[in-house]
């Protein structure tokens, strides 16, 4: 079946103004959300206010946040400008390669960072001794650099194909591989905890320590399972509709140009939205990150209050000095008026000798 790229809906036909303006507005909102959340994550890890965030896992979290920051600082604003120009001026503002290449690089790096996070958690939970001995911050940095290198190299496929063809390849490689990694990792972690619980049951340890260990194991299993379920749910919520839209734009020959433009923008916006929710899903659920966020925001609010207090004191000082000058001016004026009210006695005229 031929791809819709052969038809003029995407290349030659400008989207209706209301579609372009809706896409531009949503891109602007997502830019603010994405920058705010991911910037907090990056600052929390590198400033490390509570001295408890220096670990290989958190370096993967930082890499994910940096990928999403690239989306918020670069791709989202470019999407705002592109779609606004498309709706207002009825023309493409520039070559779409300037929008598509950063979009695919950052999204590929973000999705692969999600896969690295899930593998890291599986390794840490299933093989804790091997994990502590083999994975250190330096190796985590090399893994993050490998993710970026692959993302940049993979984007060169775009120049030998086209936007829709590349999106089709992206959906069938990066997205599907990441989903399978996350799904298999989730089931393996749940299975690992169930085996551990069975081992503890077979030991038949008596007393309060036995029951307490079981309760803690069950709570930890529930916490990890819930975290991975939320990860899978948000990943599917963002990428499943995006993949459906990619299929529509590539294979639906009978669809109208308006439908194709809707599918094009919905696919684009759903993938951008995933970068905005990542901090809330992967970092904000962790206690050490929440404490770091509270400390950073408290310090920031304290500085803002200090600056506001300094400005207020300066205004009060200027107001006080101004009023004192007015009072001094009034007293001088009153003194001059009193002097003018006294009778002036002229000296007697001297006669000429």
Tab-separated table of N, CA, C and O in Angstrom, residues 144-200:
chain	number	residue	atom	x	y	z
A	144	UNK	N	24.603	6.824	29.144
A	144	UNK	CA	23.830	7.996	28.723
A	144	UNK	C	24.407	8.594	27.436
A	144	UNK	O	23.658	8.987	26.519
A	145	UNK	N	25.752	8.645	27.344
A	145	UNK	CA	26.376	9.148	26.111
A	145	UNK	C	26.067	8.238	24.929
A	145	UNK	O	25.850	8.715	23.798
A	146	UNK	N	26.006	6.923	25.174
A	146	UNK	CA	25.638	5.995	24.104
A	146	UNK	C	24.217	6.206	23.621
A	146	UNK	O	23.932	6.091	22.417
A	147	UNK	N	23.317	6.536	24.538
A	147	UNK	CA	21.928	6.823	24.154
A	147	UNK	C	21.870	8.038	23.232
A	147	UNK	O	21.193	8.028	22.197
A	148	UNK	N	22.599	9.094	23.583
A	148	UNK	CA	22.593	10.296	22.749
A	148	UNK	C	23.261	10.036	21.397
A	148	UNK	O	22.781	10.537	20.362
A	149	UNK	N	24.345	9.264	21.391
A	149	UNK	CA	25.023	8.968	20.124
A	149	UNK	C	24.105	8.190	19.189
A	149	UNK	O	24.020	8.495	17.982
A	150	UNK	N	23.400	7.189	19.729
A	150	UNK	CA	22.484	6.424	18.889
A	150	UNK	C	21.345	7.305	18.386
A	150	UNK	O	20.934	7.198	17.214
A	151	UNK	N	20.817	8.166	19.248
A	151	UNK	CA	19.696	9.027	18.857
A	151	UNK	C	20.090	9.969	17.728
A	151	UNK	O	19.314	10.194	16.787
A	152	UNK	N	21.298	10.523	17.808
A	152	UNK	CA	21.748	11.443	16.757
A	152	UNK	C	22.002	10.682	15.453
A	152	UNK	O	21.593	11.133	14.364
A	153	UNK	N	22.660	9.537	15.552
A	153	UNK	CA	22.957	8.763	14.336
A	153	UNK	C	21.675	8.220	13.699
A	153	UNK	O	21.551	8.209	12.461
A	154	UNK	N	20.744	7.785	14.519
A	154	UNK	CA	19.502	7.231	13.988
A	154	UNK	C	18.693	8.281	13.237
A	154	UNK	O	17.960	7.964	12.293
A	155	UNK	N	18.824	9.561	13.641
A	155	UNK	CA	18.054	10.619	12.979
A	155	UNK	C	18.508	10.863	11.545
A	155	UNK	O	17.761	11.458	10.749
A	156	UNK	N	19.703	10.414	11.172
A	156	UNK	CA	20.164	10.614	9.802
A	156	UNK	C	19.356	9.794	8.800
A	156	UNK	O	19.412	10.063	7.592
A	157	UNK	N	18.613	8.809	9.281
A	157	UNK	CA	17.710	8.068	8.394
A	157	UNK	C	16.682	9.011	7.784
A	157	UNK	O	16.195	8.801	6.665
A	158	UNK	N	16.351	10.077	8.509
A	158	UNK	CA	15.360	11.059	8.031
A	158	UNK	C	15.773	11.650	6.679
A	158	UNK	O	14.908	11.896	5.822
A	159	UNK	N	17.060	11.898	6.482
A	159	UNK	CA	17.516	12.556	5.251
A	159	UNK	C	17.428	11.636	4.042
A	159	UNK	O	17.380	12.113	2.906
A	160	UNK	N	17.410	10.341	4.272
A	160	UNK	CA	17.310	9.408	3.148
A	160	UNK	C	15.875	8.943	2.911
A	160	UNK	O	15.624	8.194	1.965
A	161	UNK	N	14.942	9.347	3.764
A	161	UNK	CA	13.537	8.954	3.589
A	161	UNK	C	12.677	10.216	3.531
A	161	UNK	O	12.836	11.025	2.644
A	162	UNK	N	11.756	10.350	4.433
A	162	UNK	CA	10.893	11.526	4.551
A	162	UNK	C	10.316	11.523	5.956
A	162	UNK	O	10.525	10.593	6.737
A	163	UNK	N	9.572	12.590	6.274
A	163	UNK	CA	9.046	12.724	7.632
A	163	UNK	C	8.133	11.563	8.006
A	163	UNK	O	8.308	10.913	9.054
A	164	UNK	N	7.141	11.268	7.179
A	164	UNK	CA	6.166	10.234	7.517
A	164	UNK	C	6.798	8.846	7.501
A	164	UNK	O	6.480	8.001	8.337
A	165	UNK	N	7.687	8.604	6.557
A	165	UNK	CA	8.369	7.310	6.526
A	165	UNK	C	9.243	7.127	7.759
A	165	UNK	O	9.278	6.052	8.374
A	166	UNK	N	9.940	8.203	8.135
A	166	UNK	CA	10.787	8.111	9.317
A	166	UNK	C	9.937	7.913	10.578
A	166	UNK	O	10.324	7.154	11.484
A	167	UNK	N	8.805	8.601	10.664
A	167	UNK	CA	7.902	8.405	11.804
A	167	UNK	C	7.416	6.957	11.868
A	167	UNK	O	7.274	6.382	12.955
A	168	UNK	N	7.174	6.379	10.712
A	168	UNK	CA	6.758	4.977	10.639
A	168	UNK	C	7.874	4.063	11.162
A	168	UNK	O	7.622	3.136	11.945
A	169	UNK	N	9.112	4.341	10.755
A	169	UNK	CA	10.257	3.557	11.239
A	169	UNK	C	10.446	3.762	12.739
A	169	UNK	O	10.717	2.816	13.493
A	170	UNK	N	10.318	4.990	13.205
A	170	UNK	CA	10.462	5.321	14.619
A	170	UNK	C	9.451	4.559	15.471
A	170	UNK	O	9.777	4.027	16.540
A	171	UNK	N	8.212	4.467	14.987
A	171	UNK	CA	7.173	3.765	15.743
A	171	UNK	C	7.450	2.277	15.827
A	171	UNK	O	7.149	1.638	16.846
A	172	UNK	N	8.023	1.698	14.759
A	172	UNK	CA	8.225	0.250	14.721
A	172	UNK	C	9.571	-0.202	15.284
A	172	UNK	O	9.831	-1.407	15.347
A	173	UNK	N	10.407	0.739	15.667
A	173	UNK	CA	11.700	0.351	16.242
A	173	UNK	C	11.817	0.856	17.678
A	173	UNK	O	11.692	0.087	18.628
A	174	UNK	N	12.013	2.144	17.838
A	174	UNK	CA	12.297	2.714	19.161
A	174	UNK	C	11.109	2.534	20.108
A	174	UNK	O	11.272	2.085	21.257
A	175	UNK	N	9.916	2.878	19.651
A	175	UNK	CA	8.752	2.833	20.547
A	175	UNK	C	8.412	1.394	20.928
A	175	UNK	O	8.184	1.084	22.108
A	176	UNK	N	8.366	0.508	19.949
A	176	UNK	CA	8.001	-0.883	20.243
A	176	UNK	C	9.056	-1.551	21.114
A	176	UNK	O	8.727	-2.280	22.067
A	177	UNK	N	10.334	-1.311	20.835
A	177	UNK	CA	11.400	-1.912	21.646
A	177	UNK	C	11.314	-1.420	23.087
A	177	UNK	O	11.416	-2.204	24.048
A	178	UNK	N	11.103	-0.120	23.280
A	178	UNK	CA	10.992	0.423	24.635
A	178	UNK	C	9.784	-0.149	25.369
A	178	UNK	O	9.870	-0.501	26.558
A	179	UNK	N	8.665	-0.264	24.682
A	179	UNK	CA	7.473	-0.823	25.321
A	179	UNK	C	7.710	-2.271	25.738
A	179	UNK	O	7.341	-2.681	26.854
A	180	UNK	N	8.319	-3.057	24.880
A	180	UNK	CA	8.585	-4.458	25.222
A	180	UNK	C	9.558	-4.568	26.395
A	180	UNK	O	9.383	-5.411	27.288
A	181	UNK	N	10.584	-3.703	26.417
A	181	UNK	CA	11.530	-3.718	27.536
A	181	UNK	C	10.822	-3.388	28.840
A	181	UNK	O	11.017	-4.055	29.870
A	182	UNK	N	9.986	-2.357	28.836
A	182	UNK	CA	9.272	-1.970	30.050
A	182	UNK	C	8.304	-3.054	30.496
A	182	UNK	O	8.195	-3.359	31.695
A	183	UNK	N	7.611	-3.665	29.541
A	183	UNK	CA	6.634	-4.692	29.888
A	183	UNK	C	7.320	-5.937	30.458
A	183	UNK	O	6.916	-6.454	31.520
A	184	UNK	N	8.353	-6.409	29.791
A	184	UNK	CA	9.064	-7.603	30.270
A	184	UNK	C	9.744	-7.339	31.614
A	184	UNK	O	9.761	-8.210	32.500
A	185	UNK	N	10.293	-6.152	31.786
A	185	UNK	CA	10.936	-5.811	33.049
A	185	UNK	C	9.932	-5.796	34.190
A	185	UNK	O	10.217	-6.284	35.295
A	186	UNK	N	8.754	-5.256	33.931
A	186	UNK	CA	7.711	-5.235	34.969
A	186	UNK	C	7.351	-6.644	35.411
A	186	UNK	O	7.311	-6.947	36.617
A	187	UNK	N	7.107	-7.523	34.466
A	187	UNK	CA	6.716	-8.890	34.826
A	187	UNK	C	7.864	-9.625	35.523
A	187	UNK	O	7.632	-10.412	36.454
A	188	UNK	N	9.098	-9.373	35.109
A	188	UNK	CA	10.228	-10.031	35.762
A	188	UNK	C	10.413	-9.546	37.194
A	188	UNK	O	10.743	-10.336	38.093
A	189	UNK	N	10.208	-8.268	37.431
A	189	UNK	CA	10.339	-7.749	38.799
A	189	UNK	C	9.246	-8.317	39.701
A	189	UNK	O	9.511	-8.740	40.839
A	190	UNK	N	8.018	-8.342	39.204
A	190	UNK	CA	6.924	-8.918	40.001
A	190	UNK	C	7.187	-10.399	40.283
A	190	UNK	O	6.989	-10.877	41.412
A	191	UNK	N	7.654	-11.110	39.276
A	191	UNK	CA	7.957	-12.531	39.473
A	191	UNK	C	9.081	-12.718	40.481
A	191	UNK	O	9.041	-13.635	41.320
A	192	UNK	N	10.085	-11.857	40.427
A	192	UNK	CA	11.204	-11.957	41.362
A	192	UNK	C	10.724	-11.776	42.801
A	192	UNK	O	11.134	-12.531	43.705
A	193	UNK	N	9.858	-10.809	43.044
A	193	UNK	CA	9.375	-10.584	44.396
A	193	UNK	C	8.482	-11.723	44.876
A	193	UNK	O	8.502	-12.084	46.057
A	194	UNK	N	7.715	-12.281	43.993
A	194	UNK	CA	6.880	-13.416	44.394
A	194	UNK	C	7.744	-14.612	44.795
A	194	UNK	O	7.437	-15.322	45.762
A	195	UNK	N	8.818	-14.837	44.053
A	195	UNK	CA	9.733	-15.927	44.423
A	195	UNK	C	10.389	-15.666	45.773
A	195	UNK	O	10.576	-16.587	46.580
A	196	UNK	N	10.738	-14.408	46.028
A	196	UNK	CA	11.344	-14.084	47.316
A	196	UNK	C	10.370	-14.330	48.464
A	196	UNK	O	10.745	-14.845	49.526
A	197	UNK	N	9.106	-13.968	48.259
A	197	UNK	CA	8.103	-14.190	49.301
A	197	UNK	C	7.921	-15.685	49.556
A	197	UNK	O	7.787	-16.133	50.704
A	198	UNK	N	7.940	-16.477	48.493
A	198	UNK	CA	7.825	-17.933	48.672
A	198	UNK	C	9.026	-18.496	49.427
A	198	UNK	O	8.884	-19.395	50.255
A	199	UNK	N	10.205	-17.965	49.153
A	199	UNK	CA	11.393	-18.413	49.883
A	199	UNK	C	11.269	-18.102	51.371
A	199	UNK	O	11.617	-18.912	52.227
A	200	UNK	N	10.782	-16.921	51.684
A	200	UNK	CA	10.614	-16.562	53.092
A	200	UNK	C	9.560	-17.442	53.763
A	200	UNK	O	9.672	-17.798	54.925
